[in-house]
Structures are given as C-alpha cells and as structure tokens.
XYZ file of C-alpha atoms in Angstrom:
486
model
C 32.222 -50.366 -13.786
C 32.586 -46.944 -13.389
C 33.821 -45.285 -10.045
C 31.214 -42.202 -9.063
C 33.573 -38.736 -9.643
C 34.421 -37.981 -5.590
C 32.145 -35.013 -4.401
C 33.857 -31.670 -4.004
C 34.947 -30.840 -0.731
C 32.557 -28.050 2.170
C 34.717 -24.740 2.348
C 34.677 -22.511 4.665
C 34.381 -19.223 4.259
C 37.816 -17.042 5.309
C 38.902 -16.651 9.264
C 38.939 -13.099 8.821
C 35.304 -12.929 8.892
C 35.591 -13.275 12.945
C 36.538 -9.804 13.032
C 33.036 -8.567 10.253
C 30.467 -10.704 11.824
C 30.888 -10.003 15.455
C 30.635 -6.265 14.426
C 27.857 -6.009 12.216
C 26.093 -8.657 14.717
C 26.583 -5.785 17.261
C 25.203 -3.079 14.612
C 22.396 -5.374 14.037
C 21.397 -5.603 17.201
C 22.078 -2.338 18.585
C 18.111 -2.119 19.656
C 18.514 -4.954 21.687
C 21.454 -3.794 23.353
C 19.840 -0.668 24.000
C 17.396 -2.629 25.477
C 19.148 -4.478 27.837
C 21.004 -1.676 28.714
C 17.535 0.189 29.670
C 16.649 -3.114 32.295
C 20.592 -3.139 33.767
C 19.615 0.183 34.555
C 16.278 -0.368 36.018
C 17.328 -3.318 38.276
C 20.631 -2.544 39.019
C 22.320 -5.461 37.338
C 24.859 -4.290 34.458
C 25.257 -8.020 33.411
C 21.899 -7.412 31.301
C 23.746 -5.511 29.229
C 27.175 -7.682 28.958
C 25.613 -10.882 28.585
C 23.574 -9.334 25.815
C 26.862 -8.315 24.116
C 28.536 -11.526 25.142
C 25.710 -13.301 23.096
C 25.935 -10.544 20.334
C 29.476 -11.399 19.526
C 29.093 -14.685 20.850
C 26.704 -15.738 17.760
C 28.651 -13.245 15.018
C 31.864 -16.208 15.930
C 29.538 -18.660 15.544
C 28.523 -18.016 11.926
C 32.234 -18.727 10.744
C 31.965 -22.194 12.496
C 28.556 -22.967 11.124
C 28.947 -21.857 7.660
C 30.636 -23.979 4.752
C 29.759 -23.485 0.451
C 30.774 -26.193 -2.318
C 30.442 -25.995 -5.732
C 30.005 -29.065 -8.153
C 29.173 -29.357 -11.659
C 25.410 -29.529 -11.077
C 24.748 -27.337 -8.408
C 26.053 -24.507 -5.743
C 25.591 -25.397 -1.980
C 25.425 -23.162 1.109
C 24.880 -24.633 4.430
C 24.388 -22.042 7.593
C 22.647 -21.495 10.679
C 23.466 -21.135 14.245
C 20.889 -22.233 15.786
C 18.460 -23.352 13.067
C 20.859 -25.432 10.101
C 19.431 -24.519 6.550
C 20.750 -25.750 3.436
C 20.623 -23.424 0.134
C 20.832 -25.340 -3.380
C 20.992 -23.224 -6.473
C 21.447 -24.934 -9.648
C 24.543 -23.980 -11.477
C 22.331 -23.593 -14.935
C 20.389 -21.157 -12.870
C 22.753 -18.666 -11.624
C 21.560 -14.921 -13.899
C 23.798 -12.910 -12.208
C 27.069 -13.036 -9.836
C 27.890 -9.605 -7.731
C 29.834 -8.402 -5.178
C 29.693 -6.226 -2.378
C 32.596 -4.991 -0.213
C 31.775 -2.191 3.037
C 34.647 -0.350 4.218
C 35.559 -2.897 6.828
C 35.594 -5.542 4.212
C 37.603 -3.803 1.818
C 39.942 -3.010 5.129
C 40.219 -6.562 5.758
C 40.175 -7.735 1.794
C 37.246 -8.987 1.973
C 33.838 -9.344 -0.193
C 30.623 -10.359 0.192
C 29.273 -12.686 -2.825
C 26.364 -13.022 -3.685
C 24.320 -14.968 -6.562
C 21.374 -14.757 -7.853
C 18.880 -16.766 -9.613
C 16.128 -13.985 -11.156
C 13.412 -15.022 -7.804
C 13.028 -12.346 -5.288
C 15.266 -13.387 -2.321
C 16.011 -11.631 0.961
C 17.271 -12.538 4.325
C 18.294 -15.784 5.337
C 16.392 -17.468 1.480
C 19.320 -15.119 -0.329
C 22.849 -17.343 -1.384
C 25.340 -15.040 0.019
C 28.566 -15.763 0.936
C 29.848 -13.541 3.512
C 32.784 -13.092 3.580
C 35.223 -14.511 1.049
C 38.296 -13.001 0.327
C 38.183 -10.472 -2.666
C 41.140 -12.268 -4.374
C 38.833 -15.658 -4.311
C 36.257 -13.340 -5.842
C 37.445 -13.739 -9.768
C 37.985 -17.250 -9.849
C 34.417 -17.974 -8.235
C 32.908 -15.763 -10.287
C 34.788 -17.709 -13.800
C 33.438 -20.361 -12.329
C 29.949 -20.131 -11.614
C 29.466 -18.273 -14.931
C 32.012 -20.506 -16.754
C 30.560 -20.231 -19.938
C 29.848 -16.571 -20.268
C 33.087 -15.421 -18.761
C 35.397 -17.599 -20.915
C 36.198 -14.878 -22.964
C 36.818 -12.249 -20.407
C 39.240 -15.013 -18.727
C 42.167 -14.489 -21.331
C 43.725 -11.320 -20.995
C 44.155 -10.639 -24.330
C 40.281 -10.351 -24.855
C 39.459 -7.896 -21.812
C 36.221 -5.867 -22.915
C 35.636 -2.627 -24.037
C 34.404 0.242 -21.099
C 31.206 1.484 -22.193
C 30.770 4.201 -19.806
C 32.948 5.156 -17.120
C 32.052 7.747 -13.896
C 33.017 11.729 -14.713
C 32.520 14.311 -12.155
C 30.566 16.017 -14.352
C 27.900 13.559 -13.044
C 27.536 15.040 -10.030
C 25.515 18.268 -11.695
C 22.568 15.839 -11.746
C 22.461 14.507 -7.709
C 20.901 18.095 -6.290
C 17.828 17.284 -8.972
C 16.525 14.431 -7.141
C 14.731 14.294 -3.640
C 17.302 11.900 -2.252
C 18.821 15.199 -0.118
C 15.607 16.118 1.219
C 14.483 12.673 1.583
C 17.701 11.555 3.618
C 16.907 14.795 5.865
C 13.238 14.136 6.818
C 14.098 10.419 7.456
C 16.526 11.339 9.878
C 14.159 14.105 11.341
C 11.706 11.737 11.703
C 14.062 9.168 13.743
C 15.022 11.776 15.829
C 11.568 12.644 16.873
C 10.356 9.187 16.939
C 13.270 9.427 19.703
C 11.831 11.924 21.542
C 14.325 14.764 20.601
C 11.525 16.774 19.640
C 10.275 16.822 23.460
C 13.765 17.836 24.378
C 14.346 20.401 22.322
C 10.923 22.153 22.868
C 12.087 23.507 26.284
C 15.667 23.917 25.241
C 17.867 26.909 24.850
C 17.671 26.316 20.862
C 14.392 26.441 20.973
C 14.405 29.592 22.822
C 16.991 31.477 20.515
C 14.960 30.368 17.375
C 11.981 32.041 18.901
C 14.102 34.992 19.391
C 15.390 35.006 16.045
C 12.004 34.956 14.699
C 10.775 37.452 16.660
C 13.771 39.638 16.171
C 14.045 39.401 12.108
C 10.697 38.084 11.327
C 8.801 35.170 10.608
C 8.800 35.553 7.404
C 12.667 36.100 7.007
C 13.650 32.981 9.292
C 11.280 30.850 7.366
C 13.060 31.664 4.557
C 16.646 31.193 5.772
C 15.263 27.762 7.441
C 14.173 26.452 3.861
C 17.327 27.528 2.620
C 19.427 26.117 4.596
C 17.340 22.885 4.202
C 18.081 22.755 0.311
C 21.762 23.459 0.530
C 21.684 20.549 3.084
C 19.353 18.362 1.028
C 22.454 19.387 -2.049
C 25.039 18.712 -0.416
C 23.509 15.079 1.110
C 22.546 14.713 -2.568
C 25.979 15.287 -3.691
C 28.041 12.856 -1.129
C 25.586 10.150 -1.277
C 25.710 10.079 -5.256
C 29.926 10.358 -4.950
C 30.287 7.759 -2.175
C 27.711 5.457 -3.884
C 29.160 6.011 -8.018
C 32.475 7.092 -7.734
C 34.734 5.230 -9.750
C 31.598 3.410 -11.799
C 32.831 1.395 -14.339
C 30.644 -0.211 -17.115
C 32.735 -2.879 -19.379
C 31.748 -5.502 -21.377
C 33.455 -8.729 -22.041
C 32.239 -10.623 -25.135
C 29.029 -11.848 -23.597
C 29.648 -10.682 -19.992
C 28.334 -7.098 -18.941
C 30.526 -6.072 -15.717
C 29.517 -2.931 -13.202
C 31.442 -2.074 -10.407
C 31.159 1.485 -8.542
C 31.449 2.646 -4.804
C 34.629 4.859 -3.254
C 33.748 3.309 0.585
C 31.748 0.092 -0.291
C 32.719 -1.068 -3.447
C 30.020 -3.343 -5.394
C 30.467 -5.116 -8.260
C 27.798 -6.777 -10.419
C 28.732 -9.543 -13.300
C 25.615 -10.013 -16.188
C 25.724 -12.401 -18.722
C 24.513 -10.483 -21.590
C 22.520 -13.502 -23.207
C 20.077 -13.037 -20.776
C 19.492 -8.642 -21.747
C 16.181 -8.049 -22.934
C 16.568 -3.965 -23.655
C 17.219 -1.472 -21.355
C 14.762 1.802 -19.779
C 15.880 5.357 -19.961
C 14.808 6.941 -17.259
C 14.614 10.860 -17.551
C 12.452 12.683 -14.168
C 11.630 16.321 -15.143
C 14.841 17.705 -13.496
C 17.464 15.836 -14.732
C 15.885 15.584 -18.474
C 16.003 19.760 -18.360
C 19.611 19.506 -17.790
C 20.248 16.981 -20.460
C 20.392 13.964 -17.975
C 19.277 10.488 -17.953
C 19.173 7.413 -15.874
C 19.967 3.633 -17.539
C 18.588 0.494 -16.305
C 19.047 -2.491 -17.993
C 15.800 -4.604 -18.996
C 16.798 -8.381 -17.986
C 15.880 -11.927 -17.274
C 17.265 -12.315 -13.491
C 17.530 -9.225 -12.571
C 14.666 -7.103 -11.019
C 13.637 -4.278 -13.227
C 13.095 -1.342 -10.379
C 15.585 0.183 -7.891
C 19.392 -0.505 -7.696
C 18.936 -3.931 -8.994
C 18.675 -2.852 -12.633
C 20.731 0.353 -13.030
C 23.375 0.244 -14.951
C 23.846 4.132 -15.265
C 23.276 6.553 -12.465
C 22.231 9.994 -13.530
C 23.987 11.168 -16.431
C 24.313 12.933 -19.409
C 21.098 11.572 -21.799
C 23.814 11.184 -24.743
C 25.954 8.824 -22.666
C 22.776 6.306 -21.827
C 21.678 6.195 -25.030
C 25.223 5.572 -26.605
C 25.699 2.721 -23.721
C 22.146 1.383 -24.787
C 22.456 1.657 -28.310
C 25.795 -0.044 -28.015
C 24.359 -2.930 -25.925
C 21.091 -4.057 -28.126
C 23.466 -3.173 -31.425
C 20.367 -0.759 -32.651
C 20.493 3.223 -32.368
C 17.238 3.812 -34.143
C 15.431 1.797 -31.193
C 16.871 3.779 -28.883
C 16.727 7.244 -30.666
C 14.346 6.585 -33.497
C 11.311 8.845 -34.077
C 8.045 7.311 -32.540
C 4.408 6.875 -33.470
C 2.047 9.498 -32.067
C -1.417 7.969 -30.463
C -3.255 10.398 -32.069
C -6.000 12.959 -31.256
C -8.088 10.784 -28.123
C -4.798 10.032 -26.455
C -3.788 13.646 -26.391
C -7.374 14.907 -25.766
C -7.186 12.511 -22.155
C -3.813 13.936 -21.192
C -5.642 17.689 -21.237
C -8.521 16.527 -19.499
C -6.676 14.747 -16.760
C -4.519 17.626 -16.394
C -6.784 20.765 -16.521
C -9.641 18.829 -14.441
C -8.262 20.082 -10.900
C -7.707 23.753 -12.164
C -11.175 23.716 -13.965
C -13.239 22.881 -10.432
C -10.801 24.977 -8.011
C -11.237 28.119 -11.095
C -15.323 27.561 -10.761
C -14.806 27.417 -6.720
C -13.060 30.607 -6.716
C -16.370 32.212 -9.168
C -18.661 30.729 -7.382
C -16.246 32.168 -3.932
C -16.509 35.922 -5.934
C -19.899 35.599 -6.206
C -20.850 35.034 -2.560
C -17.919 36.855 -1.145
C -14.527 38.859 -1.400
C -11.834 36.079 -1.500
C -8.035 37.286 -1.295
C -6.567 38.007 -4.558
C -3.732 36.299 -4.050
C -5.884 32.794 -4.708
C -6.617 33.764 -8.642
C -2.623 34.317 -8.138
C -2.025 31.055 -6.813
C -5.090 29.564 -9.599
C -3.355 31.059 -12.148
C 0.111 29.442 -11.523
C -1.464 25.868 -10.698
C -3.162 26.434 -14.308
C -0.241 27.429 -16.286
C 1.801 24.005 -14.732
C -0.989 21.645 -15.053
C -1.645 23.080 -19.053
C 2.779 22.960 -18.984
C 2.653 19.346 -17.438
C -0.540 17.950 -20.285
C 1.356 19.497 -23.348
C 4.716 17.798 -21.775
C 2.859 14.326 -21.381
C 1.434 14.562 -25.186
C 4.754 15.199 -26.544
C 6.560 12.400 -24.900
C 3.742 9.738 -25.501
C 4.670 7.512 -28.433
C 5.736 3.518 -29.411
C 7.221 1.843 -32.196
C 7.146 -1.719 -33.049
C 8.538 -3.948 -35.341
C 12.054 -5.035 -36.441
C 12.356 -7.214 -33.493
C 11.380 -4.370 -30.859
C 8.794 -3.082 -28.794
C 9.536 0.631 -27.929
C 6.721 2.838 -25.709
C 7.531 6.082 -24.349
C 5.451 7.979 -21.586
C 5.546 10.062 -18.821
C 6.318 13.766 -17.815
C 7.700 13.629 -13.994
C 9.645 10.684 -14.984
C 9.850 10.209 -18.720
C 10.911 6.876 -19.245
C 11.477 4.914 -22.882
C 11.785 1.433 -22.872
C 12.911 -0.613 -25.897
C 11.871 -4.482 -25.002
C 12.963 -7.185 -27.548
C 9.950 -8.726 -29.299
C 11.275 -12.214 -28.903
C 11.556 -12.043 -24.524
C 7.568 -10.930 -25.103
C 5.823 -14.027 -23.695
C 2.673 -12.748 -23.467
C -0.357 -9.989 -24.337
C -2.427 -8.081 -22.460
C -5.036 -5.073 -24.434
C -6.690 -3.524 -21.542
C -9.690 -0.642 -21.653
C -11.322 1.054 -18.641
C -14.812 2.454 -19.326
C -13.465 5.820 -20.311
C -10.916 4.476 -22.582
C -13.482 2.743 -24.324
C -15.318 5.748 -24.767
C -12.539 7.506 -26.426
C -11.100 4.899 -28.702
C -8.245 4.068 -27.251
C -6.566 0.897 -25.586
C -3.413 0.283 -22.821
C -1.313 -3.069 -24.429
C 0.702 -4.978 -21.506
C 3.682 -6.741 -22.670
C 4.665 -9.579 -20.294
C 8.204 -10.765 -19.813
C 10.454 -12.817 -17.645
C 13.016 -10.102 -17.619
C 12.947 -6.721 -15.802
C 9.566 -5.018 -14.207
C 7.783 -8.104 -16.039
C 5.177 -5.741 -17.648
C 5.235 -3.099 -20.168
C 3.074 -0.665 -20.849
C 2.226 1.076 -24.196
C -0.241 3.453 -22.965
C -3.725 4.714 -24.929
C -2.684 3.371 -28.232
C -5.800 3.509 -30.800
C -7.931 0.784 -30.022
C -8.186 0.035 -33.632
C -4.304 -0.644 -34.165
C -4.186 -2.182 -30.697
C -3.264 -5.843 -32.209
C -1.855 -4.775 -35.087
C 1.282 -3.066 -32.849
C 0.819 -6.417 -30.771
C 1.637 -8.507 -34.087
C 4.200 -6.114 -35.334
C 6.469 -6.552 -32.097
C 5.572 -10.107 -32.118
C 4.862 -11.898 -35.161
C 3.522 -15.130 -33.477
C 0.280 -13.322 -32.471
C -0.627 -13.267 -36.029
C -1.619 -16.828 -36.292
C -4.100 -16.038 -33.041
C -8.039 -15.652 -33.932
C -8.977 -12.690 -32.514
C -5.576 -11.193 -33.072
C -6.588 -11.112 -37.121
C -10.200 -9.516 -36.382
C-alpha cells in the first residue's frame, strides 16, 4: 500500500512586512484617526486618539501572524484574518494570470505584492493576494504556479523577444486625455467637500483675486485662470503617465506574455498567451490626430476595460498594431481594409448627429421671428453644426467589420475609435439585435459573446440582410443552426 505524498508545508509570508502593514493600516485608516482625534479633542482625553493608533498598528502586526499560503499540486491556499479567519482555495488549473505589484516602500524594503487571478471579478478580502513576499521569491512562485506556460521562459537561453518597450516620445500623447483635468477637479472637489471653500471665501486670496479681476478684467483673469488650469491639467497628465509607464516593458516568452512598467511602484503582469483571444485598439479623437493609439489585450481571465487589459499605454498607432499583429500572427486583421455597412448605416450616423443642430437652428428662426436674438447664437449654431456634420462624417468613415479566416473584426466610434479583432473560435455565442428604428432602416447590431475580455462585442448596424451570414463567416458552427440558413 501506498503512503499518501506528505502535504506541503503553511508559509508565511516575509517578517519585513511588519514594517508595510502597520503603515498602510495607518493610511487606511487615516479617517478614523481623524476621528478619534476630533473626540480627544472634544472631551479632553488624548488617549482617543493613541489607542486608536495603538489598534491601527496593533492589527497591521497582526496580519503577519495570521497570514500563511501553501501551494500543492492541486490547488493554491491562503489563510488570513485577524479577527474573522477565511480560507482562499484557487485551483492551480485555474490560475489566468500571475502579477505583481511593488509601491515605493515595497520596492524600499524588496518587497512585492502577488497577486493571482482566476478570470472572476475579485476585490477586497475575496482577492488571493499575497502581501508581501519578497521580490526575489517572486520568479520562482510565479514558474511555479504557471509551470507549464513558463517552462520555456525558465531556461535562459530561450528568454523572449521585447515587443514594445517605453520611449519618451510617449509622453506627447498624456496632455490629450482628461486625466490632468480630471485629477484637478477630484482634488478640488475633496478640498471643498472639506470645507476649504468656506475658508477661503473670507480669505486674503479671495480678496486679491477679486482685486485682480477688478483691476485687469473679468474677462482677462478668466482667461489666465483656464490657462493656468490646462498647463496644470498637462503637466499632472505628463507625471502621472511617466510615474505610472516609465520603463514599460512588453516581452514575450514562447507562450508567456510578460508586462512590467512603473518608475515608483513597479507592477508586473505574467499572461499565458494560450488563453489571448485578440486584442482592441483604442484610438480617442486626440490621440488618433496625433498618430496615437492605446492596446488592450482581448483575453480569457483578464477583464477587458481599464488597467486590467492594457497592454500598451498611449502610443504611436504603428507600434500597437505591430505589437498586435505580432501577437495573433495576422497583419491583415489588424490593418486589413473593412466592409462598409452601407447607405442606412451611414444615413443613421447623420441623423443622430445633425438632430440637435436641426431643432436648436429652427429655435433660433422661430427666436428671429418673434424677437431680436444676439448674433452671436447663429455664431455659436454655426460652430455646433459644422462639429456635429465633422463628428457624423468621422463616425461613417470609421464604421466597418470583417469576418472570416478565423476572425471577427468591427470597427466603430469617433470620440474613441476602437477596432477589435476577436478570434472566431473564443465566440461562444450570438446575439442579432434591432430596436424599432433599426428595423425601419434595414439594419441589425450582432453581439458576439465571449469568456475573454469585455465579454461582448459589438458589430454595429450591419445590413440586416447579411446579419447571419457575417455571424456564420466568423463562426462556421452557426451554419448548421435553422434560422441561421433562412
């Protein structure tokens, strides 16, 4: 008889994590501090406030005590919890993707955090993360919870090929999205959620900007405010996209796609490229008029919007498709001339687009009519007209699909062109959907369903009458469906 194979041992995670937890605890906690801080205050007892820190760090220590990780040959094991013990199983024949994430601290301390991920959404305490381990434990658990993808990138005679590595040249691309503007009306916003508005309403600043204004103008200060707000929203745009890409490096090893950028916190992201169902180009308006593009990849495990997917930040639109073209071995997919959705597809862009323009130009008649409105409004009219007609003609263009060969490629969108080339055989299922006014002008939206990515994509207003026939064409096992062959 046999003797059962002894089960590995619990590990613990390493000692220098006393010094992360207890910090970020703190950071994590600052409103509670804040809080307790506010009662010391109120009663006269400080010990609100140090007890509250006590506990703080007090339950950071505790994690490193509380946490221990094994890995067998069936299955990867986390057990945690301070006060509530939880127990995280992942099956080893699960695991879709192993990354890495190390903050400045943990790089200081040579540290990483680990995570792994199994393609279902998980956040907070449901997510297998093992913080921290140290970062030169980081390659061997990574070999060996994707032991079978990585065996090739294990010999050092067979390290991959970089597809795409960060230039500075990138940077052109970071003022063109909102991210600067965005970053500066969030923290606006927190400031006068904090009552810094109140203060500063009655405050010498307030006073000399009233001054100012009434010294140079309105007008003028307006101008120099707005200003001032887009070289700060550049600038923001410019260090966040540095700090967050610098030093990106896209390599592939045999069947193991690896991603690693950050200059303070340095992530790293390990894909096993059995698992890639295509990839999206992602072009907004901006970026596309200065020859840019974003790459995400398309694939089972990993989610399809955000972070999660990208595998290229902004960048020039020759580099994404190279990378993507390299990565599903097909160039025409990726760069290949599309079908056009003819004449009703075209005619609803138009409509949709000159609608608005239409009703505020008879407004503005009717306005004439009964009155003297400013003349700066047909000013204004005109503009909004010549954009909307600009933004319809845009959206035609860039509308198109092509399917067969193994691939399903659509391409839509003006403010965000995207083009996404899906392989036919990750299509597990077909949806042809038509609202009452595409059935009045002929024309049908096809859903493909997949386990990788966004899960759905769109091929938008195809001709109703080729509808399944571009279903069958990306995915020949429709054919032998009833309806399909109507």
């Amino acid at each position: 008889m046999t003797a059962p194979a002894p089960q590995p041992q619990w590990l613990r995670l390493s000692p220098r994590m006393l010094l992360v937890h207890p910090v970020h605890e703190v950071l994590r906690q600052v409103p509670v501090l804040i809080g307790s801080v506010v009662l010391g205050s109120a009663t006269g007892n400080p010990w609100w406030a140090v007890a509250a820190l006590v506990g703080t760090v007090g339950v950071g220590i505790a994690r490193w005590f509380t946490t221990t990780y094994r890995i067998d040959a069936e299955e990867v094991q986390l057990r945690a919890g301070v006060l509530q013990r939880r127990v995280l199983s992942v099956p080893r024949n699960r695991i879709r993707s192993v990354s890495t994430d190390a903050r400045l601290l943990h790089r200081v301390l040579g540290l990483a955090v680990l995570r792994v991920s199994t393609g279902q959404e998980a956040r907070g305490d449901d997510a297998f993360a093992l913080d921290a381990v140290e970062a030169a434990q980081v390659p061997h658990l990574r070999a060996e919870l994707l032991a079978e993808s990585l065996t090739i990138a294990a010999d050092p005679e067979h390290r991959g090929r970089v597809l795409a590595s960060w230039q500075p040249a990138w940077l052109r691309y970071s003022p063109l999205s909102f991210t600067g503007l965005a970053m500066i009306a969030a923290a606006a916003g927190l400031l006068y959620q904090a009552g810094a508005g109140v203060l500063l309403r009655d405050s010498s600043l307030a006073e000399g900007g009233r001054g100012v204004a009434e010294r140079f103008g309105v007008a003028a200060t307006v101008a120099v405010v707005v200003l001032a707000v887009l070289v700060g929203s550049v600038v923001l745009s410019v260090l966040r996209s540095l700090v967050t890409y610098g030093n990106l490096l896209l390599r592939r090893d045999g069947e193991v796609l690896h991603l690693e950028h950050g200059l303070l916190r340095r992530q790293e992201h390990t894909y096993d490229m059995r698992r890639l169902r295509g990839g999206t180009l992602r072009e907004p308006l901006l970026v596309r008029a200065f020859g840019g593009a974003r790459l995400d990849a398309v694939m089972t495990g990993v989610g399809g919007e955000g972070e999660a997917s990208l595998l290229l930040p902004p960048c020039p639109a020759a580099t994404a498709r190279a990378v993507l073209s390299d990565l599903i071995a097909d160039e025409e997919e990726v760069a290949g001339p599309l079908r056009s959705h003819g004449v009703a597809a075209a005619r609803r862009r138009w409509t949709r687009a000159l609608a608005v323009p239409v009703a505020t130009g008879l407004a503005l008649v009717v306005a004439t009519v009964l009155t003297a409105p400013p003349i700066w409004l047909w000013a204004v009219w005109a503009v909004l007209t010549v954009c909307c007609a600009l933004l319809a003609a845009d959206r035609v263009r860039s509308l198109g699909h092509r399917a067969g060969h193994g691939w399903l490629v659509a391409r839509t969108g003006s403010l965000e062109r995207r083009r996404d080339c899906i392989a036919g055989p990750g299509i597990i299922g077909w949806t042809v959907r038509q609202t009452f006014f595409q059935r009045r002008s002929g024309v049908a939206t096809l859903i493909a369903a997949t386990a990788a990515g966004e899960k759905a994509y769109r091929v938008v207003d195809v001709p109703a009458d080729a509808a399944w026939a571009t279903v069958a064409a990306a995915s020949p096992w429709v054919r032998d469906v009833p309806w399909a062959r109507d």
